[in-house]
Amino acid sequence: MKKDIYKIKIKLISGKGGNGIISFYRNRYIRKGGPDGGNGGKGANIYLLTDNNIDSFNHLRNKKIIRSENGKNGQKNNCTGKNGKSLYIKIPINTKVKIQNTKKTYLIKDNNIKLLVIQGGKGGIGNSKFKSSINRTPFQCTKGIKGKKINIQLEKIFYNDIGIIGLPNCGKSSIFKKLTSIKKIKIKKYPFTTLNPQIGIIKIKKNNKIFSIVDTPGIIKGSSKKNNILSINFLKYIKNCKIILHILEINKNFKKILKNIKLVNKEIYNYDKNIYKIKQFLIFNKNDLTNKKLIKNINNILIKTRFKNKIIFISIKKNIGIKILKKKLYKYLNNIRKKN
């Protein structure tokens, strides 16, 4: 299984301060000059910087420990050592930051926001700073302070408009591709084709509106259990969606349809009741392979459930019902945006 590229833990170590030094001024004309040992430079800070060109933590997957530069040691002639260059770690917008050492949590929603997460160590003091009226030749200096160590957890929080759910191999990726016009996407007849969430954009040309949509891996029995990493890790990506499209295949076995709907919703309910409360449409694919009587029968059965007036029949292959689906999505989401 691929690693989760939307959640990562990293150890950060800030730079150590440079040492102060012991030095005395000397030249051919002044044999006994005073102390001129400089201070050490400051160790580098580590910042998090949001960048809307990044959508995951894939660039940090192989970096378990990140260190910033140490400060340089002081020099003679009262020269302070060079400070370590601050390190900026780029992260996506809408990133939740947990600093585990302090238990502080931040949610960074905007682009180009800089967050100082760990400071570098202070530089040591050179012997010139210890000179006094009673100590004209100090033979003392201090070492730079070591950098700090912290563990942080970064998690991408999704705020998509539409989420797609369903059993494995039910046609979720095909519908996602059709709605977003994305060409490069795996669509094969084996479970869990989608191993990472696919995020796309739906454009409504008539109204010039844009909505974001996320396709998630198939939900199976036991998805809500903690030991089922493959499924449970992706249910969180629909947590903040405004509407959910539950994809199903048309089937003559009505009991099986109801069983599949119940299975998926039970797993969602067990994982997070708030996701279960999100408005959910039942989208039946392969409309071209059935007849009007079967569609009517399915409607009559489901009309008694909480999905009354939330059932749409489509055919990806024949392009049936896609416009109706987009129209309903636009109407519902646009009303939400007006209220907000």
Tab-separated table of C-alpha atoms in Angstrom:
chain	number	residue	atom	x	y	z
A	1	MET	CA	0.000	0.000	0.000
A	2	LYS	CA	1.159	3.515	-0.756
A	3	LYS	CA	1.932	5.835	2.135
A	4	ASP	CA	-0.594	8.511	2.991
A	5	ILE	CA	0.699	11.608	1.205
A	6	TYR	CA	-1.788	13.845	3.031
A	7	LYS	CA	-0.546	13.157	6.564
A	8	ILE	CA	3.045	13.020	7.754
A	9	LYS	CA	5.174	13.124	10.913
A	10	ILE	CA	8.578	14.819	10.917
A	11	LYS	CA	11.274	15.497	13.508
A	12	LEU	CA	12.694	19.026	13.332
A	13	ILE	CA	16.067	20.065	14.739
A	14	SER	CA	16.965	23.738	14.679
A	15	GLY	CA	20.522	24.981	14.227
A	16	LYS	CA	23.018	25.204	17.067
A	17	GLY	CA	24.415	28.617	17.940
A	18	GLY	CA	28.051	29.228	17.035
A	19	ASN	CA	30.648	29.387	19.814
A	20	GLY	CA	32.144	32.612	21.096
A	21	ILE	CA	35.957	32.604	20.918
A	22	ILE	CA	38.949	33.811	22.925
A	23	SER	CA	41.189	36.122	20.953
A	24	PHE	CA	43.465	39.127	21.613
A	25	TYR	CA	44.363	41.848	19.204
A	26	ARG	CA	47.956	41.603	17.957
A	27	ASN	CA	50.056	43.398	15.388
A	28	ARG	CA	53.705	44.400	15.070
A	29	TYR	CA	53.151	47.773	16.711
A	30	ILE	CA	50.748	46.728	19.472
A	31	ARG	CA	52.103	43.683	21.291
A	32	LYS	CA	49.471	43.516	23.992
A	33	GLY	CA	46.148	44.468	22.464
A	34	GLY	CA	42.881	43.924	24.246
A	35	PRO	CA	40.437	41.044	23.847
A	36	ASP	CA	38.755	40.883	20.446
A	37	GLY	CA	37.009	37.494	20.409
A	38	GLY	CA	33.663	37.727	18.587
A	39	ASN	CA	30.285	36.196	19.443
A	40	GLY	CA	28.924	33.115	17.717
A	41	GLY	CA	26.171	33.384	15.141
A	42	LYS	CA	22.587	32.362	15.873
A	43	GLY	CA	21.367	28.926	14.815
A	44	ALA	CA	18.767	28.887	12.038
A	45	ASN	CA	15.027	28.947	12.725
A	46	ILE	CA	12.627	26.553	11.011
A	47	TYR	CA	9.414	27.887	9.483
A	48	LEU	CA	6.416	26.326	7.746
A	49	LEU	CA	5.343	28.215	4.619
A	50	THR	CA	2.055	27.587	2.822
A	51	ASP	CA	2.209	27.320	-0.955
A	52	ASN	CA	-0.922	26.879	-3.086
A	53	ASN	CA	1.186	25.135	-5.764
A	54	ILE	CA	1.597	22.150	-3.417
A	55	ASP	CA	-1.347	19.825	-2.744
A	56	SER	CA	0.227	17.076	-0.598
A	57	PHE	CA	3.259	16.144	1.499
A	58	ASN	CA	4.705	13.887	-1.166
A	59	HIS	CA	7.882	16.028	-1.289
A	60	LEU	CA	8.485	15.288	2.417
A	61	ARG	CA	7.765	11.552	2.413
A	62	ASN	CA	11.417	10.486	2.655
A	63	LYS	CA	12.460	13.163	5.164
A	64	LYS	CA	12.006	11.800	8.671
A	65	ILE	CA	14.398	14.362	10.179
A	66	ILE	CA	14.918	17.915	8.950
A	67	ARG	CA	17.747	20.086	10.311
A	68	SER	CA	18.469	23.752	9.850
A	69	GLU	CA	21.920	25.354	9.638
A	70	ASN	CA	24.163	25.934	12.636
A	71	GLY	CA	25.489	29.393	13.398
A	72	LYS	CA	29.177	29.973	12.676
A	73	ASN	CA	31.750	30.483	15.415
A	74	GLY	CA	32.857	34.003	16.288
A	75	GLN	CA	36.015	35.449	14.732
A	76	LYS	CA	38.806	37.711	15.895
A	77	ASN	CA	38.577	41.497	15.499
A	78	ASN	CA	35.196	41.317	17.300
A	79	CYS	CA	33.559	39.708	14.262
A	80	THR	CA	30.319	37.904	15.018
A	81	GLY	CA	29.880	34.531	13.338
A	82	LYS	CA	27.385	34.241	10.514
A	83	ASN	CA	23.820	33.321	11.493
A	84	GLY	CA	22.397	30.079	10.157
A	85	LYS	CA	20.106	30.565	7.152
A	86	SER	CA	16.443	30.149	8.137
A	87	LEU	CA	14.805	27.028	6.725
A	88	TYR	CA	11.349	27.218	5.119
A	89	ILE	CA	9.386	23.994	4.704
A	90	LYS	CA	6.663	24.372	2.086
A	91	ILE	CA	3.265	22.903	2.906
A	92	PRO	CA	-0.183	22.993	1.229
A	93	ILE	CA	-2.825	25.482	2.276
A	94	ASN	CA	-5.433	24.100	4.698
A	95	THR	CA	-2.776	22.254	6.666
A	96	LYS	CA	-3.331	21.245	10.270
A	97	VAL	CA	-0.100	21.459	12.281
A	98	LYS	CA	0.293	19.567	15.554
A	99	ILE	CA	3.428	20.302	17.571
A	100	GLN	CA	3.579	17.175	19.676
A	101	ASN	CA	6.079	18.423	22.277
A	102	THR	CA	3.806	21.314	23.309
A	103	LYS	CA	0.470	19.874	22.101
A	104	LYS	CA	-0.193	23.137	20.249
A	105	THR	CA	-2.334	22.933	17.110
A	106	TYR	CA	-2.596	25.362	14.196
A	107	LEU	CA	-4.760	25.352	11.063
A	108	ILE	CA	-3.225	27.385	8.249
A	109	LYS	CA	-5.845	28.174	5.598
A	110	ASP	CA	-4.284	30.920	3.467
A	111	ASN	CA	-1.464	31.048	0.930
A	112	ASN	CA	2.025	32.362	1.724
A	113	ILE	CA	1.573	32.212	5.513
A	114	LYS	CA	4.777	31.802	7.513
A	115	LEU	CA	4.689	29.960	10.846
A	116	LEU	CA	7.731	29.824	13.136
A	117	VAL	CA	7.726	26.340	14.637
A	118	ILE	CA	11.199	26.134	16.188
A	119	GLN	CA	13.909	28.693	16.969
A	120	GLY	CA	17.625	28.189	16.537
A	121	GLY	CA	20.045	28.267	19.461
A	122	LYS	CA	21.641	31.537	20.556
A	123	GLY	CA	25.254	32.194	19.717
A	124	GLY	CA	27.974	32.015	22.386
A	125	ILE	CA	29.717	35.120	23.773
A	126	GLY	CA	33.259	36.000	22.817
A	127	ASN	CA	35.867	37.082	25.384
A	128	SER	CA	35.695	40.756	24.311
A	129	LYS	CA	32.321	40.968	26.055
A	130	PHE	CA	33.848	39.866	29.366
A	131	LYS	CA	36.328	42.750	29.498
A	132	SER	CA	35.931	45.006	32.546
A	133	SER	CA	37.924	47.423	34.674
A	134	ILE	CA	39.072	44.579	36.895
A	135	ASN	CA	39.470	41.981	34.144
A	136	ARG	CA	41.279	43.499	31.158
A	137	THR	CA	42.448	40.189	29.699
A	138	PRO	CA	39.511	37.788	30.067
A	139	PHE	CA	40.230	34.194	29.109
A	140	GLN	CA	36.650	33.173	29.029
A	141	CYS	CA	33.922	32.700	26.416
A	142	THR	CA	30.710	30.690	26.127
A	143	LYS	CA	29.605	27.998	23.755
A	144	GLY	CA	26.589	28.369	21.497
A	145	ILE	CA	23.282	26.946	22.708
A	146	LYS	CA	22.158	23.735	21.073
A	147	GLY	CA	19.181	23.794	18.737
A	148	LYS	CA	15.787	22.522	19.854
A	149	LYS	CA	14.155	19.271	18.813
A	150	ILE	CA	10.437	18.863	18.191
A	151	ASN	CA	8.130	16.374	16.499
A	152	ILE	CA	5.356	17.742	14.321
A	153	GLN	CA	2.432	16.179	12.502
A	154	LEU	CA	1.152	17.742	9.294
A	155	GLU	CA	-2.258	16.875	7.899
A	156	LYS	CA	-3.956	18.230	4.808
A	157	ILE	CA	-7.555	19.219	5.588
A	158	PHE	CA	-9.903	18.970	2.625
A	159	TYR	CA	-12.670	21.478	1.979
A	160	ASN	CA	-14.096	20.069	-1.247
A	161	ASP	CA	-17.660	20.699	-2.356
A	162	ILE	CA	-18.464	17.162	-3.498
A	163	GLY	CA	-17.320	13.753	-2.279
A	164	ILE	CA	-17.691	10.440	-4.123
A	165	ILE	CA	-18.200	7.193	-2.186
A	166	GLY	CA	-19.244	3.647	-2.939
A	167	LEU	CA	-18.202	0.015	-2.953
A	168	PRO	CA	-15.014	-0.970	-4.817
A	169	ASN	CA	-15.394	-1.256	-8.584
A	170	CYS	CA	-18.802	0.461	-8.690
A	171	GLY	CA	-17.810	3.075	-11.284
A	172	LYS	CA	-16.706	5.908	-9.007
A	173	SER	CA	-13.573	6.718	-11.025
A	174	SER	CA	-15.520	6.663	-14.299
A	175	ILE	CA	-18.021	9.190	-12.970
A	176	PHE	CA	-15.226	11.329	-11.520
A	177	LYS	CA	-13.499	11.338	-14.892
A	178	LYS	CA	-16.724	12.225	-16.709
A	179	LEU	CA	-17.600	15.109	-14.397
A	180	THR	CA	-14.096	16.592	-14.329
A	181	SER	CA	-12.903	15.720	-17.854
A	182	ILE	CA	-9.688	14.237	-16.410
A	183	LYS	CA	-8.071	11.844	-18.857
A	184	LYS	CA	-5.229	10.244	-16.910
A	185	ILE	CA	-6.939	8.104	-14.288
A	186	LYS	CA	-6.889	4.350	-13.623
A	187	ILE	CA	-10.145	2.602	-14.476
A	188	LYS	CA	-9.852	-1.188	-14.309
A	189	LYS	CA	-12.005	-4.035	-13.089
A	190	TYR	CA	-10.303	-4.808	-9.799
A	191	PRO	CA	-10.966	-3.510	-6.288
A	192	PHE	CA	-9.178	-0.451	-4.907
A	193	THR	CA	-8.061	1.066	-8.209
A	194	THR	CA	-8.060	4.392	-6.369
A	195	LEU	CA	-5.389	4.195	-3.661
A	196	ASN	CA	-5.116	7.925	-3.081
A	197	PRO	CA	-7.929	10.481	-3.268
A	198	GLN	CA	-8.362	12.033	-6.700
A	199	ILE	CA	-9.212	15.722	-6.550
A	200	GLY	CA	-10.709	17.571	-9.493
A	201	ILE	CA	-12.801	20.524	-10.596
A	202	ILE	CA	-16.312	20.575	-12.101
A	203	LYS	CA	-16.938	23.549	-14.383
A	204	ILE	CA	-20.488	24.704	-15.067
A	205	LYS	CA	-20.031	26.547	-18.371
A	206	LYS	CA	-23.457	28.198	-18.443
A	207	ASN	CA	-23.004	29.879	-15.071
A	208	ASN	CA	-19.192	29.984	-15.101
A	209	LYS	CA	-19.116	28.279	-11.696
A	210	ILE	CA	-16.409	25.973	-10.357
A	211	PHE	CA	-16.846	23.244	-7.743
A	212	SER	CA	-14.216	20.907	-6.290
A	213	ILE	CA	-14.786	17.153	-6.123
A	214	VAL	CA	-12.867	14.298	-4.479
A	215	ASP	CA	-12.989	10.604	-5.399
A	216	THR	CA	-12.108	8.194	-2.582
A	217	PRO	CA	-11.195	4.485	-2.456
A	218	GLY	CA	-13.971	1.927	-2.202
A	219	ILE	CA	-15.617	1.365	1.164
A	220	ILE	CA	-15.822	-2.249	2.312
A	221	LYS	CA	-17.210	-4.007	5.365
A	222	GLY	CA	-15.020	-3.075	8.319
A	223	SER	CA	-13.724	0.157	6.764
A	224	SER	CA	-14.507	2.087	9.934
A	225	LYS	CA	-12.307	-0.170	12.068
A	226	LYS	CA	-8.910	1.223	13.022
A	227	ASN	CA	-6.985	-1.787	11.741
A	228	ASN	CA	-8.419	-1.368	8.231
A	229	ILE	CA	-5.941	1.318	7.164
A	230	LEU	CA	-6.752	1.225	3.438
A	231	SER	CA	-10.280	2.533	3.759
A	232	ILE	CA	-10.479	4.435	7.030
A	233	ASN	CA	-7.610	6.763	6.092
A	234	PHE	CA	-9.671	8.140	3.212
A	235	LEU	CA	-13.073	8.651	4.817
A	236	LYS	CA	-11.684	11.848	6.363
A	237	TYR	CA	-11.322	13.390	2.883
A	238	ILE	CA	-15.103	13.740	2.564
A	239	LYS	CA	-15.514	15.044	6.123
A	240	ASN	CA	-15.948	18.677	5.065
A	241	CYS	CA	-17.835	18.088	1.815
A	242	LYS	CA	-21.186	19.804	1.303
A	243	ILE	CA	-22.705	16.947	-0.685
A	244	ILE	CA	-21.875	13.267	-1.225
A	245	LEU	CA	-22.471	11.204	-4.362
A	246	HIS	CA	-23.008	7.556	-3.456
A	247	ILE	CA	-22.332	5.516	-6.623
A	248	LEU	CA	-24.216	2.247	-7.192
A	249	GLU	CA	-24.727	-0.169	-10.057
A	250	ILE	CA	-28.265	-0.906	-11.214
A	251	ASN	CA	-29.285	-4.379	-10.099
A	252	LYS	CA	-32.468	-6.447	-10.436
A	253	ASN	CA	-31.859	-7.754	-6.921
A	254	PHE	CA	-33.485	-4.987	-4.853
A	255	LYS	CA	-32.420	-6.594	-1.577
A	256	LYS	CA	-28.794	-6.417	-2.709
A	257	ILE	CA	-29.144	-2.717	-3.566
A	258	LEU	CA	-30.550	-1.943	-0.110
A	259	LYS	CA	-27.854	-4.116	1.504
A	260	ASN	CA	-25.048	-2.253	-0.320
A	261	ILE	CA	-26.504	1.155	0.589
A	262	LYS	CA	-26.802	0.090	4.211
A	263	LEU	CA	-23.251	-1.349	4.286
A	264	VAL	CA	-21.596	1.831	3.017
A	265	ASN	CA	-23.638	4.124	5.244
A	266	LYS	CA	-23.088	1.960	8.304
A	267	GLU	CA	-19.313	2.235	7.874
A	268	ILE	CA	-19.583	6.010	7.438
A	269	TYR	CA	-21.821	6.300	10.507
A	270	ASN	CA	-19.439	4.211	12.629
A	271	TYR	CA	-16.473	6.305	11.519
A	272	ASP	CA	-18.016	9.770	11.881
A	273	LYS	CA	-21.694	10.605	12.434
A	274	ASN	CA	-21.141	14.088	10.964
A	275	ILE	CA	-20.226	12.565	7.575
A	276	TYR	CA	-23.385	10.459	7.713
A	277	LYS	CA	-25.436	13.667	8.140
A	278	ILE	CA	-24.092	15.244	4.931
A	279	LYS	CA	-26.685	15.367	2.129
A	280	GLN	CA	-26.225	12.234	0.036
A	281	PHE	CA	-27.401	11.502	-3.516
A	282	LEU	CA	-27.713	7.948	-4.832
A	283	ILE	CA	-26.241	7.807	-8.340
A	284	PHE	CA	-27.119	4.651	-10.291
A	285	ASN	CA	-24.750	4.014	-13.195
A	286	LYS	CA	-25.268	1.929	-16.366
A	287	ASN	CA	-28.741	3.291	-17.030
A	288	ASP	CA	-28.371	2.167	-20.674
A	289	LEU	CA	-28.357	-1.508	-19.673
A	290	THR	CA	-31.776	-1.491	-18.045
A	291	ASN	CA	-35.412	-0.563	-18.718
A	292	LYS	CA	-37.856	2.022	-17.393
A	293	LYS	CA	-39.796	-0.570	-15.386
A	294	LEU	CA	-36.720	-1.562	-13.354
A	295	ILE	CA	-35.853	2.104	-12.737
A	296	LYS	CA	-39.418	2.748	-11.551
A	297	ASN	CA	-39.273	-0.246	-9.201
A	298	ILE	CA	-35.958	0.908	-7.709
A	299	ASN	CA	-37.422	4.391	-7.212
A	300	ASN	CA	-40.519	2.999	-5.499
A	301	ILE	CA	-38.412	0.992	-3.058
A	302	LEU	CA	-35.966	3.790	-2.199
A	303	ILE	CA	-38.650	6.488	-1.921
A	304	LYS	CA	-39.441	5.099	1.520
A	305	THR	CA	-35.877	5.713	2.695
A	306	ARG	CA	-34.077	8.979	3.531
A	307	PHE	CA	-33.057	9.210	-0.141
A	308	LYS	CA	-36.445	10.390	-1.385
A	309	ASN	CA	-35.925	12.862	-4.270
A	310	LYS	CA	-32.175	12.211	-4.094
A	311	ILE	CA	-31.908	9.445	-6.700
A	312	ILE	CA	-30.403	9.998	-10.147
A	313	PHE	CA	-29.964	7.436	-12.941
A	314	ILE	CA	-27.091	7.996	-15.355
A	315	SER	CA	-25.045	6.263	-18.038
A	316	ILE	CA	-21.417	7.218	-18.428
A	317	LYS	CA	-21.129	5.250	-21.655
A	318	LYS	CA	-24.184	6.876	-23.311
A	319	ASN	CA	-23.792	10.245	-21.550
A	320	ILE	CA	-27.296	9.955	-20.092
A	321	GLY	CA	-28.250	11.978	-17.011
A	322	ILE	CA	-24.921	13.823	-16.698
A	323	LYS	CA	-26.454	17.241	-17.405
A	324	ILE	CA	-29.254	16.558	-14.911
A	325	LEU	CA	-26.678	15.557	-12.278
A	326	LYS	CA	-24.595	18.699	-12.855
A	327	LYS	CA	-27.726	20.852	-12.732
A	328	LYS	CA	-28.785	19.415	-9.364
A	329	LEU	CA	-25.270	19.771	-7.968
A	330	TYR	CA	-25.093	23.384	-9.112
A	331	LYS	CA	-28.502	24.246	-7.667
A	332	TYR	CA	-27.736	22.742	-4.265
A	333	LEU	CA	-24.171	24.054	-3.915
A	334	ASN	CA	-25.015	27.502	-5.229
A	335	ASN	CA	-27.753	27.862	-2.595
A	336	ILE	CA	-25.229	26.954	0.122
A	337	ARG	CA	-22.757	29.570	-1.170
A	338	LYS	CA	-25.470	32.233	-1.157
A	339	LYS	CA	-26.315	31.471	2.469
A	340	ASN	CA	-22.657	31.686	3.476
